[in-house]
XYZ file of C-alpha atoms in Angstrom:
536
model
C 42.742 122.378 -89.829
C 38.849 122.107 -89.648
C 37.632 123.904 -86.112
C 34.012 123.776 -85.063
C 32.517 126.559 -82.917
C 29.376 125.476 -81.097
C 26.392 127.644 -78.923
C 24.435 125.209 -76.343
C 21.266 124.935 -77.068
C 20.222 126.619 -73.622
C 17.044 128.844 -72.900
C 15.914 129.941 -69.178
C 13.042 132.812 -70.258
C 15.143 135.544 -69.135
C 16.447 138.031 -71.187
C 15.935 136.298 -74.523
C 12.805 136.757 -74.313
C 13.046 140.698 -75.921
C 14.583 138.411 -78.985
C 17.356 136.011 -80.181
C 20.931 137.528 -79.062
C 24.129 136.791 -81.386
C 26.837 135.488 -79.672
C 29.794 137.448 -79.839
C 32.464 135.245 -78.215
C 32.059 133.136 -81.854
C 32.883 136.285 -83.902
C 35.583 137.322 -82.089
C 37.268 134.017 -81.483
C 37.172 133.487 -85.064
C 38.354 136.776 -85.890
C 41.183 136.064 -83.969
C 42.015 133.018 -85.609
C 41.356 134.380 -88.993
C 43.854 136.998 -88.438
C 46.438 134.170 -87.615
C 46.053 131.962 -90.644
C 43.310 129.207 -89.447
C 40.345 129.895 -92.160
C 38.196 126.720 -92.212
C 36.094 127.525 -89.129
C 32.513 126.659 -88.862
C 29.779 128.451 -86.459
C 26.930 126.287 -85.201
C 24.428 127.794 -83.033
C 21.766 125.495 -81.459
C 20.346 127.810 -79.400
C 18.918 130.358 -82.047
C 18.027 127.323 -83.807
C 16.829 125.191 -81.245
C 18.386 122.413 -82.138
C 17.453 118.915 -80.576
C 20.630 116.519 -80.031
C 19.697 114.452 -82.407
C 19.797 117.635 -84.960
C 23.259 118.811 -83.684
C 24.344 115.154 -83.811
C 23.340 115.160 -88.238
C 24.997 118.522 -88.718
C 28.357 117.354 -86.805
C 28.608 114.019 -88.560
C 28.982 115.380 -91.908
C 31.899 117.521 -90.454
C 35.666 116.562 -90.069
C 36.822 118.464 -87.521
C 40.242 118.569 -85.653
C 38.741 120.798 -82.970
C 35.175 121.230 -81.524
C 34.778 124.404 -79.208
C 31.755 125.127 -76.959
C 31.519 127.852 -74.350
C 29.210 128.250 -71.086
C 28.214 130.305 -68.462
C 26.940 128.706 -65.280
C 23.193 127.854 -66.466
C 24.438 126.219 -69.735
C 27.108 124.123 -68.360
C 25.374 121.031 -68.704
C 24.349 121.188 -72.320
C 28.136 122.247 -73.188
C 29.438 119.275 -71.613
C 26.798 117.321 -73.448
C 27.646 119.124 -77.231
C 31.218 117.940 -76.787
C 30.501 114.275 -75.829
C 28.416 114.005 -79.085
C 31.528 115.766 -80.547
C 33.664 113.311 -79.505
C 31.674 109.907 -79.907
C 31.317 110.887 -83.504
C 34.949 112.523 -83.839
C 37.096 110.359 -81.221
C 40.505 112.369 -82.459
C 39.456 115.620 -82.225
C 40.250 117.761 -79.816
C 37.542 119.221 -77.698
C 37.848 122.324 -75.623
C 35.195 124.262 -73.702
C 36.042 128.106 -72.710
C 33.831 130.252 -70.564
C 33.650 131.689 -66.886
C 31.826 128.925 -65.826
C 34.903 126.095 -66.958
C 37.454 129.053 -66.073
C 36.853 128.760 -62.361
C 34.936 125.340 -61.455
C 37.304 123.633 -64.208
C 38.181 120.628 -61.735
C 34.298 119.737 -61.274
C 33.676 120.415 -64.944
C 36.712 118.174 -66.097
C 35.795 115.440 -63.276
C 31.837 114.912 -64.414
C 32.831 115.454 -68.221
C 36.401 112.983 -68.918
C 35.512 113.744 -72.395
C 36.648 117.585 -73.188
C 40.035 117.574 -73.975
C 40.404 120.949 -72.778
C 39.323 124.138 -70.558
C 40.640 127.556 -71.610
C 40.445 129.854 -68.812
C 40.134 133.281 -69.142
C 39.956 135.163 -72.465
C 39.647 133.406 -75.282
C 41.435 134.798 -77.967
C 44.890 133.903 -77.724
C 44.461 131.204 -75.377
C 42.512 129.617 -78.232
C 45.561 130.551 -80.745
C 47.766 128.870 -78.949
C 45.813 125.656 -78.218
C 45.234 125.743 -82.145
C 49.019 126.573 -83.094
C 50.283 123.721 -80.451
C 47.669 120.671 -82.612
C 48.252 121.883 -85.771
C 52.071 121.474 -85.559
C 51.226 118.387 -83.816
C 52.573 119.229 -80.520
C 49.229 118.480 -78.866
C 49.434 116.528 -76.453
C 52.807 116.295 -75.634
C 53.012 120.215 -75.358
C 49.937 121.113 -73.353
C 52.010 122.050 -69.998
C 53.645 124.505 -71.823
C 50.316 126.565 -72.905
C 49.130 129.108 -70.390
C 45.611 129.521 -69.287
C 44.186 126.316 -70.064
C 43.212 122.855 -67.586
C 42.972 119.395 -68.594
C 43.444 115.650 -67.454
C 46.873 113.874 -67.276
C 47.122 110.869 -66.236
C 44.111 110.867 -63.951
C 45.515 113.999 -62.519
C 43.496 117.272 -63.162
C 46.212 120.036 -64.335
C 45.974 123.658 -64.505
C 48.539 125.890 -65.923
C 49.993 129.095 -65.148
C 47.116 131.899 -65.706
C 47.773 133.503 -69.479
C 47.858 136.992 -68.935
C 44.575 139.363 -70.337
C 44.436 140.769 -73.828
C 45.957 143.805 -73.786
C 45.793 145.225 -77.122
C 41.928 144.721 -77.651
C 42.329 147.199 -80.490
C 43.989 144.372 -82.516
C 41.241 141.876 -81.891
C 39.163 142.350 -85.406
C 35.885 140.091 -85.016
C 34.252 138.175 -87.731
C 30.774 138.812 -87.296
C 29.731 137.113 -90.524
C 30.316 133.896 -89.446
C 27.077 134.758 -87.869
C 22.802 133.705 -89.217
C 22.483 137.882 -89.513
C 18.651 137.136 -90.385
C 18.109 134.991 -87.143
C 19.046 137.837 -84.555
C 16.295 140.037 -84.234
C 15.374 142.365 -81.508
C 11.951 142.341 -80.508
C 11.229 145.811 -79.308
C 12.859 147.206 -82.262
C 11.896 144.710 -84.765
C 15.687 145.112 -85.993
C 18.471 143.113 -86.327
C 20.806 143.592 -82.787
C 24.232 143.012 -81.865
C 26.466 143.227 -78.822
C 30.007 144.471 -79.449
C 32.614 144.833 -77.089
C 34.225 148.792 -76.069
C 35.862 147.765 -73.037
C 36.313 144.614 -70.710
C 36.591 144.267 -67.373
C 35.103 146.270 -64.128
C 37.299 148.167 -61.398
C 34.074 147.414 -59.256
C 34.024 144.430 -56.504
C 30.383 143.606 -56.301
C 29.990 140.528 -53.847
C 27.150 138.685 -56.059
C 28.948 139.571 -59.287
C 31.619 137.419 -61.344
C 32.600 139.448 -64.361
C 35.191 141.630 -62.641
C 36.973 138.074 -61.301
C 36.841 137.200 -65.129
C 38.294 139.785 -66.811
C 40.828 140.518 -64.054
C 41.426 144.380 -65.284
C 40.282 146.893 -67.088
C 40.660 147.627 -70.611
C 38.851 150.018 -73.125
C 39.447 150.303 -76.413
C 39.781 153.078 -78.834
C 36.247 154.865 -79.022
C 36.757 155.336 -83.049
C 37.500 151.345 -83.577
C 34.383 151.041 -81.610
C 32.386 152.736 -84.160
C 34.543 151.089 -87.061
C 33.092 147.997 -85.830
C 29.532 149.391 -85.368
C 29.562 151.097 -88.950
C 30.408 148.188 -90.502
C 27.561 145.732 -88.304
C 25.277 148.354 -90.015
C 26.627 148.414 -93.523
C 27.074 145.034 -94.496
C 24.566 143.105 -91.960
C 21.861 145.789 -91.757
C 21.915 146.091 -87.872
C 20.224 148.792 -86.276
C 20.447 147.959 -82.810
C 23.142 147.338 -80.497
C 23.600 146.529 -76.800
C 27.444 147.319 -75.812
C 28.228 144.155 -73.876
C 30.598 146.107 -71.247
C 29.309 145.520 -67.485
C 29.889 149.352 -67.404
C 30.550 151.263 -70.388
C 29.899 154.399 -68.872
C 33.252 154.172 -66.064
C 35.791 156.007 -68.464
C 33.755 159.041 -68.987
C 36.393 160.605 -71.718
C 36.332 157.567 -73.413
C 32.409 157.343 -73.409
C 31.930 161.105 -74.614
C 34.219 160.247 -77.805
C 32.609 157.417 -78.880
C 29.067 159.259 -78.781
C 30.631 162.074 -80.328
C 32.103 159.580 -83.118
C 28.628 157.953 -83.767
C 26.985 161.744 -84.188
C 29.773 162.481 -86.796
C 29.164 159.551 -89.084
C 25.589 160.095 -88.704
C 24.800 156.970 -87.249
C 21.833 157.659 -85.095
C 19.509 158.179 -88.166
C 20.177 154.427 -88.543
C 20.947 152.566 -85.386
C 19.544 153.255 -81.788
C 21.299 151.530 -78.962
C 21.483 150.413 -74.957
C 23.714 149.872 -72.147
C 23.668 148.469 -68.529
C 25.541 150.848 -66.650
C 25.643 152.417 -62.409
C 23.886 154.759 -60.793
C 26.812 156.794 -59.605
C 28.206 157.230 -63.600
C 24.148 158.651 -64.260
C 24.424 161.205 -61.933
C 27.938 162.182 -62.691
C 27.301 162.554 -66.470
C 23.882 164.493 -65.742
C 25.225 167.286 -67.925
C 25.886 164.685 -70.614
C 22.702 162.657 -71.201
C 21.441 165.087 -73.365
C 24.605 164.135 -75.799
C 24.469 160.526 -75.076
C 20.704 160.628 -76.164
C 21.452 162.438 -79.222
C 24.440 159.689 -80.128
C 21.327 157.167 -80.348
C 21.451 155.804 -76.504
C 17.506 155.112 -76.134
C 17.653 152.252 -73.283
C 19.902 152.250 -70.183
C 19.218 149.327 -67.678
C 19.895 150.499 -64.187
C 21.827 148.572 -61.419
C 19.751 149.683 -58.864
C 19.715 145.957 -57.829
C 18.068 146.262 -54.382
C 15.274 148.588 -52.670
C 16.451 148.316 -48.964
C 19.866 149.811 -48.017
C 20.750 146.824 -46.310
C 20.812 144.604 -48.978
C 22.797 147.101 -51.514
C 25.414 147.441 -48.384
C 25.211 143.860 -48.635
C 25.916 143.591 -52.488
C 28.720 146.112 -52.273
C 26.668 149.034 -54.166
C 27.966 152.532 -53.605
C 25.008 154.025 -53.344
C 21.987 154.989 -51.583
C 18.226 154.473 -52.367
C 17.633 158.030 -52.659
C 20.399 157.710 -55.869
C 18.515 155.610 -57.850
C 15.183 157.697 -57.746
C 17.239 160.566 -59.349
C 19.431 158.924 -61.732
C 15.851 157.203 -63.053
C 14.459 160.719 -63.292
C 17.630 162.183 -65.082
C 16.800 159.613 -67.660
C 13.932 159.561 -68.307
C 14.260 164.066 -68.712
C 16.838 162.947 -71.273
C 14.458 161.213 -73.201
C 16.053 157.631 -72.297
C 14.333 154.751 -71.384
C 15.250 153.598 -67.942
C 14.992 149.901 -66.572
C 15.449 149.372 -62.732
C 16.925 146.393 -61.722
C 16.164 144.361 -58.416
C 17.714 141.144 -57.178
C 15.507 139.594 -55.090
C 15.397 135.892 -53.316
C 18.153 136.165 -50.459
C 17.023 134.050 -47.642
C 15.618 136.900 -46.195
C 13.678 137.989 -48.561
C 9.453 138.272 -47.258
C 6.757 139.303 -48.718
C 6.777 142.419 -47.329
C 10.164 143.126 -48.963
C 8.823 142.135 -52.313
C 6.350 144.271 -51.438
C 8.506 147.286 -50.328
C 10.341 146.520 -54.431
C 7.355 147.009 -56.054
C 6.518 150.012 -53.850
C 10.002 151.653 -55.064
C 9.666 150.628 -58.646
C 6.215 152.940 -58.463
C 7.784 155.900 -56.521
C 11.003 155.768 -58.777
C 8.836 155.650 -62.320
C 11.512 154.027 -64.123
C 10.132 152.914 -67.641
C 10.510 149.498 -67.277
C 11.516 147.141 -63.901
C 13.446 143.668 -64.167
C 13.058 141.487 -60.879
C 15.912 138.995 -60.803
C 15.978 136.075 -58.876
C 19.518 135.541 -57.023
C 21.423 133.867 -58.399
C 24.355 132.277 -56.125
C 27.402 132.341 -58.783
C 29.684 129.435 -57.540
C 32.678 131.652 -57.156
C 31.431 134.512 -56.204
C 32.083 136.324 -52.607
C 28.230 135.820 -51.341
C 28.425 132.732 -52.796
C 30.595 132.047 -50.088
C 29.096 133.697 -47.709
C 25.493 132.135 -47.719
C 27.384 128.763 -48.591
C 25.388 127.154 -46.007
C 22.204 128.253 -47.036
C 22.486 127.064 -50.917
C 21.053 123.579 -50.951
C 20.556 123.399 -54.797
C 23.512 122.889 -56.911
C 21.668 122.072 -60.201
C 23.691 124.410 -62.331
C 20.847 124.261 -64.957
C 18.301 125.999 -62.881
C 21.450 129.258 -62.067
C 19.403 131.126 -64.736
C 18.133 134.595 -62.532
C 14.271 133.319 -63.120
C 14.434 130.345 -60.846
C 14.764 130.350 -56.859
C 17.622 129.093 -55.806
C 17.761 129.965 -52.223
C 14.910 129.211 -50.218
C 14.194 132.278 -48.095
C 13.400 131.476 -44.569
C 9.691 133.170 -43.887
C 8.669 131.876 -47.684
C 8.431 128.580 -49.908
C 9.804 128.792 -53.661
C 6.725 128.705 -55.207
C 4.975 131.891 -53.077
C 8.437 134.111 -54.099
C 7.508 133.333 -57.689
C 3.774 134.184 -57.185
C 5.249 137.395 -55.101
C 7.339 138.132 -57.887
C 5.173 137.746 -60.843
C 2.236 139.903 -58.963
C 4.569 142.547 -59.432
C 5.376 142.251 -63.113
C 1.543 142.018 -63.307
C 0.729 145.434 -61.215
C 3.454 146.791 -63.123
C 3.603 146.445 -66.588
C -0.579 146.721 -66.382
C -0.289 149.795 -64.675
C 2.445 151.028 -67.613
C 0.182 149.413 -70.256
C -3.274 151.459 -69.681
C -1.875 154.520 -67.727
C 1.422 155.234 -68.999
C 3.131 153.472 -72.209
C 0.208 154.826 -74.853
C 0.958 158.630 -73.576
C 4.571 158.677 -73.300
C 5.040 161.211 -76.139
C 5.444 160.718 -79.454
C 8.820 159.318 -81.981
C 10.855 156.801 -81.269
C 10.860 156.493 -77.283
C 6.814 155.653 -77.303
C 7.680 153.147 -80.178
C 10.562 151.354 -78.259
C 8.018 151.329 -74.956
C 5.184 149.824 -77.059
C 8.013 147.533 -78.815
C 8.673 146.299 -74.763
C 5.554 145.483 -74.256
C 5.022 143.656 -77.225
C 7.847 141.625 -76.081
C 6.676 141.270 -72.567
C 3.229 140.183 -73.898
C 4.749 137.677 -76.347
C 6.429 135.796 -74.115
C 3.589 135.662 -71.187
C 1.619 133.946 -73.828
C 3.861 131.788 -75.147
C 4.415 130.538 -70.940
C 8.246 131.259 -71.995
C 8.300 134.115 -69.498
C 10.362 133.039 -66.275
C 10.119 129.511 -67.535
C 6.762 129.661 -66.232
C 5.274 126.532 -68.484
C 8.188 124.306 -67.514
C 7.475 124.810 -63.794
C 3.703 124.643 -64.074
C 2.572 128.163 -62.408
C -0.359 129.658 -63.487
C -1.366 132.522 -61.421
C -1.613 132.203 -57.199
C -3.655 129.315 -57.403
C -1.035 127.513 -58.569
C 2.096 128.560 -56.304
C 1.887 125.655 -53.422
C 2.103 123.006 -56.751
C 5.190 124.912 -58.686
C 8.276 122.242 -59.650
C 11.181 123.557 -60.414
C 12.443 120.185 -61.555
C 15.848 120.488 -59.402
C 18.060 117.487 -59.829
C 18.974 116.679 -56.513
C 22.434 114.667 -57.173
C 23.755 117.370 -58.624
C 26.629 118.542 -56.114
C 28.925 121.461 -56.445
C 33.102 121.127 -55.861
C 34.798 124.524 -54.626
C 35.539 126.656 -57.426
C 39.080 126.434 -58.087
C 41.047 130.614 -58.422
C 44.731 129.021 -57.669
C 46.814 131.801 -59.177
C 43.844 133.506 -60.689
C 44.250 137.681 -59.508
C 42.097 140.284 -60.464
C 43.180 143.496 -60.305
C 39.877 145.047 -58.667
C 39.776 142.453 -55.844
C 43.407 143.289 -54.503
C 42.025 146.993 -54.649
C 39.269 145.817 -52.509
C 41.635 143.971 -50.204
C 43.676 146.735 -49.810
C 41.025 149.296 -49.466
C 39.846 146.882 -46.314
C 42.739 147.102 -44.303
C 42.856 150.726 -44.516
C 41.034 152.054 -41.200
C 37.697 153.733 -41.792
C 38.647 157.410 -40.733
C 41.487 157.250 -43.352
C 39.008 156.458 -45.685
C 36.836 158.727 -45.124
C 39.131 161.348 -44.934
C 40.961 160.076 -48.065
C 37.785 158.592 -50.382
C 36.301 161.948 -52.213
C 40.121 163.183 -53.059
C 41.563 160.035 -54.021
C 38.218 159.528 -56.527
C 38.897 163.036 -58.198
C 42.397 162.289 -58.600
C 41.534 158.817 -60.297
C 38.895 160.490 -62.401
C 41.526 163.157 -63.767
C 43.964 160.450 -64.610
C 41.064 157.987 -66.379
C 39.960 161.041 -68.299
């Protein structure tokens, strides 16, 4: 039993650009099916390699696989779809499945416009996956398909989707592979180290309306802070990695949980050797305040903020619980702690001016976070604002979902003058950091990791990889009225399919909404202590 593990060859000029980022779905998919038995699995990764389809197309032909497996978010949809019909034109009997959140909710459109996967696992992939493998390998497949939970597929012209599989509860027994991984490949620019992004807990209790990830994972899980480390010990010992990014939308929500594992990493003595990031919320920074002094001393050097928005309005909109007045003081906790803090702002709602792009950039001076990300909206197809600006998304080019390109046209403002809008800011601001603030930010390792940032910034402003800028033809504001974005106009968009899907967080939210607001507020500060005592 030969399976085949492939990463699309997909690049948008977002975040790679601060280096090349292993994927960790193929280690710990292949852990998983290590652990049961199935050895001869290959790893093929054509986006840290670049590889053309005519590349991908040599490497597969020498294979004999009985399973090809690709995975995609929304952006990279396309060129999964396109991996497994060159999978299956060169290996007609094997079976060809696609995972992903992407496939996991809009599986009827993905199925419909690509006959040729075999497969969809929704959800989780790890013992989904098993199963799948278990059921062709005893050469039940297909007869047996109806019987697996959590996957979608064609039947007799008929798309089918079984019964969701229920979420990995035991995450502790989930022991990745990570050297079916190129170690040498991932490198992370600002640190000029090799990087990783391990797992410590899945899923979000938080119902933000332009966020997906909590829908995903359905509920929340952590795992044991000390396996954490096990796993981060061992990335360091035998593939030299010195940097890690803990892929958790919000690693920070079990505080308990979050304390131990820092505490574990300063007992093995692992922050002489690896420093380390997270994406986290504003409210969890000014909880911990007492803490960041600890969590700087466990190796924590870069925290990316989800400030997301500078107007009120639009984090109201977003379903942030905070204010603006929070973010300015969680960036300055940070930053007092010795961290390096990056703001984050979604901008490109329809409507979005110049003024508010303005008022951003105004913020991201008065906040003085150490670095600021402006993201371009991006209208997830299953997402709650999704549906609620349904009528004004008129692109459905899943290619272009990437953050960097505009999606929605906002009503005072043409595509092409929000990208000039937004890349005058990253000009004003990362010049202004560059000459007046970067050189003098101290001394040790949180000056290096600012000048590292830059270097990465730079880098990719040269190379016109930044944004995707080369691909779309801007070059400064004399440019912005002739900007293509290249969006394929037949591309259409089916409604994303949920049937059974639940998600634990989203019934909290429904059930928080039919609660009248002066119960609310009566009940919301006591009933958050009480949860908070029985998470920690």
């Amino acid at each position: 039993m030969r399976i085949v593990l492939i990463h699309p060859n997909y690049h948008s000029g977002g975040a790679e650009i601060a280096g090349n980022w292993p994927p960790a779905w193929a280690a710990y998919l292949t852990g998983s099916l290590k652990q049961a038995g199935f050895h001869d699995v290959r790893f093929i990764d054509a986006m840290t390699n670049n590889l053309s389809d005519d590349a991908l197309r040599a490497m597969l032909a020498v294979e004999d696989p009985d399973i090809v497996g690709a995975t995609a978010i929304t952006p990279s949809i396309y060129k999964a779809e396109s991996v497994l019909r060159i999978a299956k034109e060169l290996h007609p009997d094997a079976v060809t499945v696609l995972g992903g959140i992407h496939a996991t909710f809009m599986y009827q459109q993905v199925l419909t416009e690509a006959p040729w996967i075999d497969a969809i696992v929704r959800g989780e992939g790890e013992e989904i996956l098993l199963d799948l493998v278990r059921c062709i390998d005893e050469r039940r497949w297909p007869a047996d398909r109806h019987a697996i939970n959590g996957l979608a597929f064609t039947d007799a012209g008929q798309i089918v989707a079984t019964a969701a599989a229920p979420t990995v509860k035991d995450l502790d027994a989930i022991n990745p592979d990570w050297s079916i991984l190129e170690w040498d490949k991932y490198k992370y620019i600002p640190m000029n180290a090799r990087v990783a992004i391990p797992n410590m807990a899945r899923g979000c209790p938080f119902t933000c309306s332009f966020c997906s990830q909590w829908k995903f994972w359905r509920d929340y899980r952590i795992r044991d802070p000390r396996k954490v480390v096990d796993e981060i010990e061992n990335l360091f010992k035998t593939h030299d990695v010195r940097f890690f990014i803990l892929a958790d939308e919000e690693p920070t929500i079990n505080r308990k949980k979050f304390i131990q594992f820092c505490e574990e990493l300063i007992a093995r003595g692992l922050p002489k050797h690896i420093q380390w990031g997270i994406n986290t919320r504003v409210t969890d920074i000014l909880r911990d305040e007492a803490y960041l002094p600890l969590y700087r001393k466990a190796g924590l050097i870069h925290v990316s903020l989800g400030t997301e928005a500078a107007a009120q309005m639009k984090l109201d909109r977003f379903n942030k619980e905070t204010k603006v007045a929070d973010n300015k003081k969680a960036i300055r906790l940070l930053r007092e702690a010795g961290i390096v803090v990056e703001a984050q702002f979604i901008v490109g709602l329809e409507n979005e001016t110049a003024e508010t792009l303005e008022e951003t950039y105004r913020m991201a001076m008065d906040w003085k976070p150490d670095l600021a990300n402006w993201s371009m909206y991006t209208p997830w197809p299953f997402t709650e604002l999704f549906r609620e600006l349904s009528d004004k998304v008129e692109v459905f080019d899943f290619d272009k979902y990437n953050f960097v390109t505009p999606i929605l046209k906002p009503e005072a403002m043409e595509r092409g003058e929000l990208l000039d809008r937004v890349m005058n800011n990253y000009r004003r601001f990362y010049m202004y950091k560059a000459f007046f603030s970067y050189p003098w930010s101290g001394s040790g390792q949180r000056r290096r990791y600012l000048l590292g940032c830059l270097k990465a910034f730079l880098k990719s402003g040269f190379e016109r990889k930044f944004y995707d800028l080369g691909k779309v033809g801007y070059w400064g504001p004399q440019s912005r009225k002739k900007v293509d974005f290249h969006f394929d106009a037949n591309r259409t968009a089916v409604p994303a399919r949920a049937g059974e899907w639940v998600a634990a967080a989203d019934g909290t939210r429904k059930a928080m909404a039919r609660i009248p607001v002066s119960a609310m507020a009566r009940g919301t500060n006591g009933e958050r202590m009480d949860a908070d005592h029985a998470a920690h």
